[in-house]
PDB file of C-alpha atoms in Angstrom:
ATOM      1  CA  MET A   1     -10.176  11.571   1.472  1.00 86.00           C
ATOM      2  CA  VAL A   2      -9.240  12.591  -2.003  1.00 93.00           C
ATOM      3  CA  PRO A   3      -8.296   9.841  -4.741  1.00 96.00           C
ATOM      4  CA  ILE A   4      -4.648   9.654  -5.567  1.00 97.00           C
ATOM      5  CA  SER A   5      -4.422   8.066  -8.989  1.00 97.00           C
ATOM      6  CA  LEU A   6      -2.277   4.950  -9.630  1.00 98.00           C
ATOM      7  CA  LYS A   7      -0.101   7.058 -11.991  1.00 98.00           C
ATOM      8  CA  GLU A   8       0.817   9.628  -9.400  1.00 98.00           C
ATOM      9  CA  ARG A   9       1.475   6.833  -6.631  1.00 98.00           C
ATOM     10  CA  ILE A  10       3.871   5.297  -9.048  1.00 98.00           C
ATOM     11  CA  GLU A  11       5.525   8.708  -9.993  1.00 98.00           C
ATOM     12  CA  ASN A  12       5.949   9.676  -6.404  1.00 98.00           C
ATOM     13  CA  ALA A  13       6.634   6.208  -4.870  1.00 99.00           C
ATOM     14  CA  THR A  14      10.364   5.635  -4.540  1.00 98.00           C
ATOM     15  CA  ILE A  15      10.002   1.726  -4.288  1.00 99.00           C
ATOM     16  CA  ILE A  16       7.398  -0.108  -5.447  1.00 99.00           C
ATOM     17  CA  LEU A  17       7.386  -3.746  -4.255  1.00 99.00           C
ATOM     18  CA  GLU A  18       4.966  -6.885  -4.113  1.00 98.00           C
ATOM     19  CA  GLY A  19       5.000  -8.807  -0.816  1.00 98.00           C
ATOM     20  CA  LYS A  20       3.017 -10.160   1.972  1.00 98.00           C
ATOM     21  CA  VAL A  21       2.820  -9.236   5.755  1.00 99.00           C
ATOM     22  CA  ILE A  22       4.583 -12.078   7.783  1.00 98.00           C
ATOM     23  CA  SER A  23       4.678 -10.527  11.132  1.00 98.00           C
ATOM     24  CA  GLN A  24       3.931  -7.191  13.136  1.00 98.00           C
ATOM     25  CA  ALA A  25       5.397  -5.387  16.227  1.00 97.00           C
ATOM     26  CA  ALA A  26       4.381  -2.215  17.529  1.00 97.00           C
ATOM     27  CA  TYR A  27       6.503   0.452  19.195  1.00 96.00           C
ATOM     28  CA  TRP A  28       6.566   3.673  20.782  1.00 95.00           C
ATOM     29  CA  ASP A  29       8.318   6.806  18.803  1.00 94.00           C
ATOM     30  CA  GLU A  30      11.552   8.120  20.406  1.00 92.00           C
ATOM     31  CA  THR A  31       9.316  10.656  22.358  1.00 92.00           C
ATOM     32  CA  GLN A  32       6.941   8.080  23.692  1.00 92.00           C
ATOM     33  CA  THR A  33       4.046  10.349  22.054  1.00 94.00           C
ATOM     34  CA  HIS A  34       2.925   7.998  19.364  1.00 95.00           C
ATOM     35  CA  ILE A  35       2.603   4.196  18.698  1.00 96.00           C
ATOM     36  CA  TYR A  36       3.712   2.673  15.077  1.00 97.00           C
ATOM     37  CA  THR A  37       3.551  -0.891  13.728  1.00 97.00           C
ATOM     38  CA  ALA A  38       6.502  -2.222  12.125  1.00 97.00           C
ATOM     39  CA  ASN A  39       4.814  -4.713   9.330  1.00 98.00           C
ATOM     40  CA  THR A  40       7.418  -7.295   8.292  1.00 98.00           C
ATOM     41  CA  VAL A  41       6.776  -7.795   4.616  1.00 99.00           C
ATOM     42  CA  GLU A  42       8.302 -10.646   2.615  1.00 99.00           C
ATOM     43  CA  VAL A  43       9.428  -9.002  -0.690  1.00 99.00           C
ATOM     44  CA  TYR A  44       8.325 -10.963  -3.933  1.00 98.00           C
ATOM     45  CA  LYS A  45       9.001  -8.375  -6.862  1.00 97.00           C
ATOM     46  CA  VAL A  46      10.258  -5.003  -7.097  1.00 98.00           C
ATOM     47  CA  PHE A  47       8.673  -2.806  -9.779  1.00 98.00           C
ATOM     48  CA  LYS A  48      10.516   0.495  -8.953  1.00 98.00           C
ATOM     49  CA  GLY A  49      13.564   1.323  -7.023  1.00 97.00           C
ATOM     50  CA  GLN A  50      16.839  -0.338  -5.505  1.00 95.00           C
ATOM     51  CA  LEU A  51      16.025  -2.970  -3.408  1.00 96.00           C
ATOM     52  CA  THR A  52      17.410  -6.552  -3.114  1.00 94.00           C
ATOM     53  CA  ALA A  53      16.288  -7.422   0.391  1.00 97.00           C
ATOM     54  CA  LYS A  54      13.847 -10.308   1.031  1.00 98.00           C
ATOM     55  CA  GLN A  55      12.128  -8.460   3.575  1.00 98.00           C
ATOM     56  CA  VAL A  56      11.426  -4.892   4.537  1.00 98.00           C
ATOM     57  CA  GLU A  57       9.421  -2.980   7.288  1.00 98.00           C
ATOM     58  CA  ILE A  58       6.337  -1.199   6.360  1.00 98.00           C
ATOM     59  CA  ILE A  59       5.803   1.338   9.336  1.00 97.00           C
ATOM     60  CA  THR A  60       2.213   2.414   9.915  1.00 97.00           C
ATOM     61  CA  ARG A  61       0.853   4.495  12.681  1.00 96.00           C
ATOM     62  CA  GLY A  62      -0.917   3.275  15.478  1.00 96.00           C
ATOM     63  CA  GLY A  63      -0.881  -0.147  17.088  1.00 96.00           C
ATOM     64  CA  ILE A  64      -0.853  -1.515  20.765  1.00 95.00           C
ATOM     65  CA  VAL A  65       2.091  -1.173  23.165  1.00 96.00           C
ATOM     66  CA  GLY A  66       1.555  -2.929  26.590  1.00 94.00           C
ATOM     67  CA  ASP A  67      -1.787  -1.620  27.923  1.00 96.00           C
ATOM     68  CA  ARG A  68      -1.650   1.429  25.449  1.00 95.00           C
ATOM     69  CA  MET A  69      -3.356   1.351  22.065  1.00 95.00           C
ATOM     70  CA  GLU A  70      -3.469   4.217  19.515  1.00 95.00           C
ATOM     71  CA  ARG A  71      -5.815   4.044  16.515  1.00 94.00           C
ATOM     72  CA  ILE A  72      -5.809   6.679  13.531  1.00 91.00           C
ATOM     73  CA  SER A  73      -8.662   6.712  11.168  1.00 89.00           C
ATOM     74  CA  ASN A  74      -8.256   6.960   7.489  1.00 87.00           C
ATOM     75  CA  THR A  75      -4.551   5.543   7.963  1.00 92.00           C
ATOM     76  CA  LEU A  76      -3.194   1.979   6.580  1.00 96.00           C
ATOM     77  CA  GLU A  77      -3.870  -0.827   8.833  1.00 96.00           C
ATOM     78  CA  LEU A  78      -2.509  -4.079   7.575  1.00 98.00           C
ATOM     79  CA  LYS A  79      -2.812  -7.668   8.901  1.00 98.00           C
ATOM     80  CA  VAL A  80      -0.479 -10.589   8.854  1.00 98.00           C
ATOM     81  CA  GLY A  81      -1.504 -12.437   5.650  1.00 97.00           C
ATOM     82  CA  ASP A  82      -2.037  -9.319   3.739  1.00 98.00           C
ATOM     83  CA  ALA A  83      -0.576  -9.341   0.335  1.00 98.00           C
ATOM     84  CA  GLY A  84      -0.544  -6.961  -2.612  1.00 98.00           C
ATOM     85  CA  VAL A  85       1.432  -4.171  -4.037  1.00 99.00           C
ATOM     86  CA  PHE A  86       3.107  -1.573  -2.062  1.00 99.00           C
ATOM     87  CA  THR A  87       3.878   1.940  -3.211  1.00 99.00           C
ATOM     88  CA  THR A  88       6.232   3.218  -0.661  1.00 99.00           C
ATOM     89  CA  ILE A  89       8.738   6.004   0.516  1.00 98.00           C
ATOM     90  CA  PRO A  90      11.376   6.185   3.105  1.00 97.00           C
ATOM     91  CA  ASN A  91       9.943   6.232   6.616  1.00 95.00           C
ATOM     92  CA  LYS A  92      11.027   9.281   8.703  1.00 89.00           C
ATOM     93  CA  ALA A  93       9.612   8.459  11.854  1.00 88.00           C
ATOM     94  CA  LYS A  94      11.707   8.056  14.754  1.00 88.00           C
ATOM     95  CA  ILE A  95      11.124   4.645  16.249  1.00 89.00           C
ATOM     96  CA  ASN A  96      13.587   2.025  17.107  1.00 81.00           C
ATOM     97  CA  THR A  97      12.518  -1.445  16.177  1.00 84.00           C
ATOM     98  CA  THR A  98      14.450  -4.591  17.090  1.00 86.00           C
ATOM     99  CA  THR A  99      15.576  -5.263  13.429  1.00 89.00           C
ATOM    100  CA  GLN A 100      18.003  -3.777  10.853  1.00 92.00           C
ATOM    101  CA  LEU A 101      15.412  -4.011   7.987  1.00 95.00           C
ATOM    102  CA  THR A 102      14.794  -1.153   5.509  1.00 95.00           C
ATOM    103  CA  LYS A 103      12.153   0.706   6.946  1.00 97.00           C
ATOM    104  CA  LEU A 104       9.283   2.214   4.403  1.00 98.00           C
ATOM    105  CA  LYS A 105       5.978   3.746   4.753  1.00 98.00           C
ATOM    106  CA  ALA A 106       3.151   3.714   2.107  1.00 98.00           C
ATOM    107  CA  TYR A 107       3.003   6.706  -0.196  1.00 98.00           C
ATOM    108  CA  ALA A 108      -0.662   8.128   0.233  1.00 95.00           C
ATOM    109  CA  GLY A 109      -1.238   6.543   3.385  1.00 94.00           C
ATOM    110  CA  ILE A 110      -4.000   3.853   3.119  1.00 96.00           C
ATOM    111  CA  GLN A 111      -4.056   4.262  -0.942  1.00 98.00           C
ATOM    112  CA  GLY A 112      -0.366   3.066  -0.832  1.00 98.00           C
ATOM    113  CA  PHE A 113      -1.458  -0.560  -0.455  1.00 99.00           C
ATOM    114  CA  ILE A 114      -3.388  -2.356  -3.353  1.00 99.00           C
ATOM    115  CA  ALA A 115      -4.404  -5.728  -1.769  1.00 98.00           C
ATOM    116  CA  TYR A 116      -4.620  -9.159  -3.589  1.00 98.00           C
ATOM    117  CA  ASP A 117      -7.145 -11.579  -3.635  1.00 95.00           C
ATOM    118  CA  THR A 118      -4.924 -14.304  -4.752  1.00 89.00           C
ATOM    119  CA  THR A 119      -7.829 -16.756  -5.067  1.00 88.00           C
ATOM    120  CA  ASN A 120      -9.301 -14.897  -8.004  1.00 88.00           C
ATOM    121  CA  ALA A 121      -6.101 -12.916  -9.030  1.00 88.00           C
ATOM    122  CA  THR A 122      -8.126  -9.760  -8.463  1.00 95.00           C
ATOM    123  CA  ALA A 123      -7.087  -6.897  -6.211  1.00 98.00           C
ATOM    124  CA  ASN A 124      -8.323  -3.626  -4.731  1.00 98.00           C
ATOM    125  CA  ASP A 125      -7.469  -0.191  -3.221  1.00 97.00           C
ATOM    126  CA  VAL A 126      -9.580   2.234  -1.436  1.00 95.00           C
ATOM    127  CA  PHE A 127     -11.091   3.766  -4.832  1.00 96.00           C
ATOM    128  CA  ASN A 128      -9.987   1.006  -7.479  1.00 96.00           C
ATOM    129  CA  ASN A 129     -10.943  -2.684  -8.415  1.00 97.00           C
ATOM    130  CA  TYR A 130      -8.422  -4.468 -10.630  1.00 97.00           C
ATOM    131  CA  LYS A 131     -10.094  -7.607 -12.217  1.00 95.00           C
ATOM    132  CA  ASN A 132      -6.750  -8.972 -13.558  1.00 92.00           C
ATOM    133  CA  ILE A 133      -3.902  -8.311 -11.735  1.00 94.00           C
ATOM    134  CA  PRO A 134      -1.280  -9.029 -14.332  1.00 92.00           C
ATOM    135  CA  LYS A 135      -3.178  -6.938 -17.140  1.00 92.00           C
ATOM    136  CA  GLU A 136      -4.741  -4.108 -14.949  1.00 94.00           C
ATOM    137  CA  LEU A 137      -1.943  -3.698 -12.283  1.00 96.00           C
ATOM    138  CA  HIS A 138       1.177  -5.149 -13.082  1.00 95.00           C
ATOM    139  CA  SER A 139       1.419  -3.857 -16.960  1.00 96.00           C
ATOM    140  CA  LYS A 140       0.480  -0.517 -15.937  1.00 97.00           C
ATOM    141  CA  ILE A 141       3.339  -0.317 -13.373  1.00 98.00           C
ATOM    142  CA  VAL A 142       5.730  -1.727 -15.848  1.00 97.00           C
ATOM    143  CA  ASP A 143       4.494   0.711 -18.651  1.00 97.00           C
ATOM    144  CA  GLN A 144       4.692   3.618 -16.317  1.00 97.00           C
ATOM    145  CA  THR A 145       8.319   2.954 -14.777  1.00 97.00           C
ATOM    146  CA  LYS A 146       9.568   1.817 -18.134  1.00 96.00           C
ATOM    147  CA  SER A 147      11.167  -1.263 -16.677  1.00 94.00           C
ATOM    148  CA  ASN A 148      10.200  -4.883 -16.111  1.00 95.00           C
ATOM    149  CA  PHE A 149       9.901  -6.070 -12.370  1.00 96.00           C
ATOM    150  CA  LYS A 150      12.907  -7.881 -10.514  1.00 97.00           C
ATOM    151  CA  THR A 151      11.975 -11.185  -8.801  1.00 96.00           C
ATOM    152  CA  ILE A 152      13.469 -11.372  -5.325  1.00 97.00           C
ATOM    153  CA  GLN A 153      11.851 -14.571  -4.404  1.00 97.00           C
ATOM    154  CA  LYS A 154       8.860 -16.874  -5.332  1.00 95.00           C
ATOM    155  CA  ALA A 155       5.740 -15.753  -3.971  1.00 94.00           C
ATOM    156  CA  PRO A 156       3.611 -18.289  -2.313  1.00 92.00           C
ATOM    157  CA  PHE A 157       0.712 -17.684  -4.886  1.00 89.00           C
ATOM    158  CA  LYS A 158       0.768 -17.421  -8.670  1.00 83.00           C
ATOM    159  CA  ILE A 159       0.033 -14.067 -10.389  1.00 76.00           C
ATOM    160  CA  GLU A 160       2.244 -13.601 -13.305  1.00 64.00           C
ATOM    161  CA  LEU A 161       2.439 -10.712 -15.860  1.00 52.00           C
ATOM    162  CA  GLN A 162       1.428 -12.199 -19.177  1.00 47.00           C
TER     163      GLN A 162
END
């Protein structure tokens, strides 16, 4: 796997958001060839892009439908409760979920999610650690996008840009 810089992820993502996975459901694609998981994410902040919804679906490859499981190596796997920053692009996989939520996928796959440790206000992705979320992560995103984040709803944790 080749590291993709935070700068490149910020540049290429259409929507960058802070959120938390609150539920998951797996679905077959339209041809019944691959399984995808729709991760419902509660949105707290939007750093880049046009988004006002309080929830979105982040679509990831793999999952379990009935007695069938598909698992893909080196792809993003989320769990309910995972919180952090998602660098996303529109999802193009043809799946029919049961919601009308905006469907996105992580830009750069597994590198498109920067997981928070809300107890220590730290974060990490596959290749990087951020010892101070507001200073080392949020401020870099704000500086590069040249705009402040927009709060959609209050997060259940406190990590603020100083």
